[in-house]
Each structure stands twice: as C-alpha cells, then as structure tokens.
Short mmCIF file of C-alpha atoms and ligand atoms in Angstrom, two decimals:
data_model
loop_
_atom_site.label_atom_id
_atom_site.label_comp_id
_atom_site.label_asym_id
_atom_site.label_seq_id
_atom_site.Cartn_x
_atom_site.Cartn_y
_atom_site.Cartn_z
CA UNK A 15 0.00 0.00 0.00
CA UNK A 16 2.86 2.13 0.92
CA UNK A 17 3.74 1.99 -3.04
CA UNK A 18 0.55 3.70 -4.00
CA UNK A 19 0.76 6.29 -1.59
CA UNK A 20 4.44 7.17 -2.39
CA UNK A 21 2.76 6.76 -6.29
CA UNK A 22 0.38 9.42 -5.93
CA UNK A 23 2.76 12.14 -3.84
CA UNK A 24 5.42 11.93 -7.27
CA UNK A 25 1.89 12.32 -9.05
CA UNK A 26 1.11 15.24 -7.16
CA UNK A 27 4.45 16.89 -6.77
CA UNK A 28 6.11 16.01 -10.70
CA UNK A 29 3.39 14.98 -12.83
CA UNK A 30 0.14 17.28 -12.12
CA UNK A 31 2.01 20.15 -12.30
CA UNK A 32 3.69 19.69 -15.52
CA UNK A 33 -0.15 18.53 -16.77
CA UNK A 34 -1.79 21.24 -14.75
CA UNK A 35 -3.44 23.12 -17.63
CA UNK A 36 -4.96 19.22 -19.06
CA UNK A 37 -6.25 19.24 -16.02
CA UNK A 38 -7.79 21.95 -15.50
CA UNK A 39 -9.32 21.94 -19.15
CA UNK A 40 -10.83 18.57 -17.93
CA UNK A 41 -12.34 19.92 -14.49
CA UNK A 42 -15.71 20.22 -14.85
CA UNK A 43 -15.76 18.65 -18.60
CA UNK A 44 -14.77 15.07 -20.60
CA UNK A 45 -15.22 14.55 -23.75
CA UNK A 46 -13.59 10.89 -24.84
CA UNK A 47 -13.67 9.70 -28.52
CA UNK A 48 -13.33 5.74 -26.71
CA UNK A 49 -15.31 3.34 -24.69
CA UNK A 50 -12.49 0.88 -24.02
CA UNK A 51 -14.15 -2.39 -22.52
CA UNK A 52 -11.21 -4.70 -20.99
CA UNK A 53 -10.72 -7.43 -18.33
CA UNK A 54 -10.32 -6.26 -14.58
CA UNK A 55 -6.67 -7.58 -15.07
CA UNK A 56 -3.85 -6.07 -13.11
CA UNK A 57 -1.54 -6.65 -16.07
CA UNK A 58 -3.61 -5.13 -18.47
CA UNK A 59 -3.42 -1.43 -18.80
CA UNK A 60 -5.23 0.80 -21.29
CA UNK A 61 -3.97 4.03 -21.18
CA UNK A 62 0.14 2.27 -21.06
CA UNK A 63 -0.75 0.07 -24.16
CA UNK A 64 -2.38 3.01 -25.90
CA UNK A 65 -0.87 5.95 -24.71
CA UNK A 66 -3.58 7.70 -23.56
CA UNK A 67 -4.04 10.95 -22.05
CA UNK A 68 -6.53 11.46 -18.60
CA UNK A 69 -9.84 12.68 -20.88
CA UNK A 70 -8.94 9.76 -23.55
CA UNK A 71 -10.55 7.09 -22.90
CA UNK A 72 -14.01 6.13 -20.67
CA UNK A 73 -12.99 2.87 -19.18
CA UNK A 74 -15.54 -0.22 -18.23
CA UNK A 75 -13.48 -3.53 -16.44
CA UNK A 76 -15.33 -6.46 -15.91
CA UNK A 77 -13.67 -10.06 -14.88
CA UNK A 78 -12.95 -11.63 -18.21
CA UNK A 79 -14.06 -8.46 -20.06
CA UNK A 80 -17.95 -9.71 -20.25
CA UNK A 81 -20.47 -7.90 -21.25
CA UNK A 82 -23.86 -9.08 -20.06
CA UNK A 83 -26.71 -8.69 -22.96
CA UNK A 84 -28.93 -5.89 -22.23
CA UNK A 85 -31.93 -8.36 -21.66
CA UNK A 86 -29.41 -9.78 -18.33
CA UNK A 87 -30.16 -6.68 -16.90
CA UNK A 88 -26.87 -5.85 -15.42
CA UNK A 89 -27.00 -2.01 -14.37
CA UNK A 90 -23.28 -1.85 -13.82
CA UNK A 91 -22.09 -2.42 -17.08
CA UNK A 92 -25.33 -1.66 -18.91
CA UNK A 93 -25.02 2.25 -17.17
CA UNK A 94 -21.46 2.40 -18.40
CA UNK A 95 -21.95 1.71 -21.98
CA UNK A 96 -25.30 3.60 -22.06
CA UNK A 97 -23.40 6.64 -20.33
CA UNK A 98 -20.46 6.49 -22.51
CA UNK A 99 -22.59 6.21 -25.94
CA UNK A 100 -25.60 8.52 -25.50
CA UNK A 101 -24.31 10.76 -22.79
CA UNK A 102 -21.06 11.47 -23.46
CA UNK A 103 -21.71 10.33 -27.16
CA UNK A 104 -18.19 8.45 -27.84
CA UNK A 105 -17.78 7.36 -31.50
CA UNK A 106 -15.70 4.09 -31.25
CA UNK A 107 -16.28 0.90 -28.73
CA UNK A 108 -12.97 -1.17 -28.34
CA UNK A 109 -13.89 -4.67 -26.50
CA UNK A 110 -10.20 -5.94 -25.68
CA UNK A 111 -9.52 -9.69 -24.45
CA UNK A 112 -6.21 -10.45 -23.00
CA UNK A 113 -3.67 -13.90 -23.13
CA UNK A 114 -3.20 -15.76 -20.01
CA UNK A 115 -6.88 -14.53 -18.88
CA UNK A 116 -7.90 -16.38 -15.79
CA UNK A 117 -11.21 -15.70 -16.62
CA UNK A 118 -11.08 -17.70 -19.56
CA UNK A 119 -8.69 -20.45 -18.09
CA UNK A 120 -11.68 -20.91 -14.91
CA UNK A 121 -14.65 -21.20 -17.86
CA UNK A 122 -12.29 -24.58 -19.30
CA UNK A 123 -12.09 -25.70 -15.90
CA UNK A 124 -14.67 -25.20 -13.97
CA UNK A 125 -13.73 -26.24 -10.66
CA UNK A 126 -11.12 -23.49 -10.54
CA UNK A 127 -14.01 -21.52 -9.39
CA UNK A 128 -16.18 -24.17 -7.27
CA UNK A 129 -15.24 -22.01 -4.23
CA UNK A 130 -16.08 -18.56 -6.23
CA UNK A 131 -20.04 -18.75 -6.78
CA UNK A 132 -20.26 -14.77 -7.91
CA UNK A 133 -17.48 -15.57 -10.79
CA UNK A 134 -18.79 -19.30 -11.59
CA UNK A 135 -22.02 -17.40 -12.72
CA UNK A 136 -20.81 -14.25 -13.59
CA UNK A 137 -18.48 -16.57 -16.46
CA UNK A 138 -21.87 -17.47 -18.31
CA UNK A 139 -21.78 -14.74 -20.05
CA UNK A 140 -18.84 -16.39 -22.20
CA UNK A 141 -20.30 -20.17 -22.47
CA UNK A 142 -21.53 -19.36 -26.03
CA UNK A 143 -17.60 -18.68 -26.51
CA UNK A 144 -16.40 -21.89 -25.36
CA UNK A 145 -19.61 -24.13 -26.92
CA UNK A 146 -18.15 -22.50 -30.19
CA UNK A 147 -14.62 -23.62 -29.35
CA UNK A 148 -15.47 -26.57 -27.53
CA UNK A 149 -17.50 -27.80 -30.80
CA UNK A 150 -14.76 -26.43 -33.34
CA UNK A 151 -11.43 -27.67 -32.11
CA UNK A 152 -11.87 -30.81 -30.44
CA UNK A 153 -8.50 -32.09 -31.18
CA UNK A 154 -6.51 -29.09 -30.01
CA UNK A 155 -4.38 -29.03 -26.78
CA UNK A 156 -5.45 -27.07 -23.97
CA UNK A 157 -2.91 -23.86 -24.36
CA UNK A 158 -4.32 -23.92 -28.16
CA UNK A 159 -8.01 -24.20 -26.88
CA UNK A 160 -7.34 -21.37 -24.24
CA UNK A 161 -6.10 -18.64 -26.95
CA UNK A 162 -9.15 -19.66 -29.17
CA UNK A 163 -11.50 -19.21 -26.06
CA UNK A 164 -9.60 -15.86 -25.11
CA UNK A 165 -9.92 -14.23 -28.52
CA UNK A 166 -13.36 -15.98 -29.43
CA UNK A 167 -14.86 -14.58 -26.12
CA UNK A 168 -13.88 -10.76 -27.67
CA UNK A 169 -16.50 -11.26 -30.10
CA UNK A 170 -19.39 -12.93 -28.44
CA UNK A 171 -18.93 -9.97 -26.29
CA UNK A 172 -18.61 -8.05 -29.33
CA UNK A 173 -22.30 -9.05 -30.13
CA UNK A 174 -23.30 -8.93 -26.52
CA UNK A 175 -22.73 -5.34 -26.98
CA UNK A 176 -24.90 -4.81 -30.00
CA UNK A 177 -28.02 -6.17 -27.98
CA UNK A 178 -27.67 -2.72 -26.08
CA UNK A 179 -29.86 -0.33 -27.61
CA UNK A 180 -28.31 2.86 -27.13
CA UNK A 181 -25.42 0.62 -29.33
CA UNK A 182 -27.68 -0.79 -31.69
CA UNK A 183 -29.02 2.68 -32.62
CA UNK A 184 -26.21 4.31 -33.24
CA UNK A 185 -25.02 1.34 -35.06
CA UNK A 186 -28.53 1.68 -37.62
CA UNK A 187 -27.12 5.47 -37.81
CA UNK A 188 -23.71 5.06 -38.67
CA UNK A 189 -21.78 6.81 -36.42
CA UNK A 190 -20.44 4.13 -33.93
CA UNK A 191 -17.73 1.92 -34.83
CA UNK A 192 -16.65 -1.13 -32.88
CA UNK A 193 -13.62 -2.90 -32.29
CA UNK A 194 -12.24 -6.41 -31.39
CA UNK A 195 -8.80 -6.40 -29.70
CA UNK A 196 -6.65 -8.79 -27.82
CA UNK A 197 -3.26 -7.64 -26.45
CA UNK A 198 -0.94 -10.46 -25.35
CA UNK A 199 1.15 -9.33 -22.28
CA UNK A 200 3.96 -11.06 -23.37
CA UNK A 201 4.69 -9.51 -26.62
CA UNK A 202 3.19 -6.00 -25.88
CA UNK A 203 1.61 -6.82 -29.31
CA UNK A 204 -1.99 -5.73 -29.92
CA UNK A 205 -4.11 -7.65 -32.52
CA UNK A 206 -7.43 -6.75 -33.95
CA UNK A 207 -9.98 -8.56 -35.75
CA UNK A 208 -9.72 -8.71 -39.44
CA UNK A 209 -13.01 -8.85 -41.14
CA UNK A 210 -11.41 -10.26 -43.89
CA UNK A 211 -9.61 -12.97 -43.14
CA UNK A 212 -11.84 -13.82 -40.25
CA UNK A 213 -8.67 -13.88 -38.14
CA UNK A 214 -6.50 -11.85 -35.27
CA UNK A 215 -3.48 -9.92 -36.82
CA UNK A 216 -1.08 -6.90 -35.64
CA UNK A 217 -3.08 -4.28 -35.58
CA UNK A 218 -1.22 -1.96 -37.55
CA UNK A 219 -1.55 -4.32 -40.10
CA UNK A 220 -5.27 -4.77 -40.41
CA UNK A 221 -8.85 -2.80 -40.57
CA UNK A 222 -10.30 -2.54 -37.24
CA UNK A 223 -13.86 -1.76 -37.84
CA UNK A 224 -16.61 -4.38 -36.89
CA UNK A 225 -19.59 -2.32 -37.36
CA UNK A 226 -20.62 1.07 -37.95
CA UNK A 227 -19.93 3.68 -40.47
CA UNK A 228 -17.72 2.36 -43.50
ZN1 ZN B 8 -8.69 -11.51 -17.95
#
C-alpha cells in the first residue's frame, strides 16, 4: 500500500504540475472519442498500451471483459456503456480480451471456481464462446483451446454489446464503430480482428472496424 501512496505524492508533486493546464481543461468537462471495454486484469493497462491521455478514454473492467446482454439486466455495465454512448456520445467501442486470462482459463475448468459462486455465474456470459470452441477444435491441446476461447470470447462480447440499444441505434445510424482487440502481455503486441480474413493480426496491419460507419 505504501507503493501507491508514495505513487500518488510523485503524481502530485512532478506529474500534475507539468499537466496542470490538461487538467484543468478537464475539471468540470470530458469529452472521450473511446469506450475501451477490458478485463479487470492487473496486467492489463489501457492508457500504457495506448498511450492515452486522462480525458482519452471512458474505461468499463469487468472479470474476463464480459459484457452481459442488455436483456441480463446488469446495471453496472449496462449504465457504463449507455453513459459512454448517449451521454457522453463516444464514437468508437474497443472490446479488448487479454492472453493468459484467468477468466477464460476458470470457464475450461470449472472447478477453478467451485469455491467462487459470484465468478462461476458471472463466467456465463462467455459459455456461447467456449460451446463454439469446444464444438470447433476438439483435437486441439489445452494452451491452443485457451487462446481460441480468449480471442473468441472478444466477439461474443462483441455481439453482446450490439443487444444494447443505445449501441444498436447508433449502429442503424452510422456513427459508432466497434472494435475487437486482444493484447498479449507477453509480446506487448496488440491484434485486432480482421473482417477479412476472419482472423487476429497486428493491428497496424489490419482494418479494425466491426460495425458502424464504412
Ligand atoms: Zn482476464
């Protein structure tokens, strides 16, 4: 804890007053261009892997980087993407999925979690993921079936989101875009899905867009 504390008096004595003018044009006012919907994963940071400035990016975290379908109900997340896309009116979605996701590696083995009844259920909100990977790699070993089910749960949450209706209307208006990302913490690499290939590639490499505006 001591780390944190001794974090935020360098923050306060180096870094907000060389940003103090950022900050003060962000007071009373955000505008971010970004809903950026990740895993609650200490090793996963958005605004490191992206470089983003406070203001940048409105940021949802959910274990496994789930996103309940609006008919779940779920105010948490459901108030966070309803916020960020009517309120605050933010014109791309990113949904990113991580490698070496214990989310992921508890929904292959279940008893990882027998002791853990919030995340057990909270973890159905991927099982169309794993039925699809489950069903379409039967042979593959269990690191190959984890990366499938870690990148294959971005896009069922991918539609997940699109059940939202503040999402699904700005979708029918064309001025929403959403993307699929996975950064592997090894590498530092981020990969995005590529529509046409129908795979995961470097993302400087590929188009990002899964829906919206062409
Ligand atoms: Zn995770």
């Amino acid at each position: 804890m001591q780390k944190l504390i001794n974090g935020f008096h360098q923050f306060r004595t180096t870094v907000f007053p060389r940003e103090r003018q950022l900050f003060r044009s962000l007071a009373h006012h955000q505008q971010p261009e970004v809903l950026f919907i990740t895993c609650a994963d200490s090793r996963v940071v958005p605004h490191m892997i992206t470089q983003s400035r406070p203001g940048d990016l409105f940021v949802c975290r959910t274990v496994g980087n789930q996103i309940p379908q609006e008919r779940e109900m779920d105010d948490a997340v459901s108030s966070a993407i309803e916020y960020a896309v009517e309120a605050l009116g933010v014109k791309h979605i990113v949904v990113c999925g991580h490698s070496d996701c214990g989310a992921m590696k508890a929904l292959l083995r279940p008893e990882r979690v027998a002791k853990l009844p919030a995340t057990a259920a909270w973890l159905r909100h991927a099982s169309a993921a794993k039925s699809l990977v489950m069903h379409q790699h039967q042979d593959a070993n269990e690191n190959a079936v984890l990366r499938l089910l870690e990148e294959e749960n971005v896009l069922v949450q991918v539609e997940n989101l699109k059940t939202h209706a503040s999402v699904a209307s700005r979708l029918r208006n064309g001025d929403l875009q959403l993307h699929a990302w996975f950064y592997e913490i090894a590498s530092g690499e981020i990969l995005t899905y590529n529509l046409d290939e129908e795979c995961f590639s470097p993302l400087a490499m590929a188009k990002t867009q899964l829906g919206g505006a062409a």
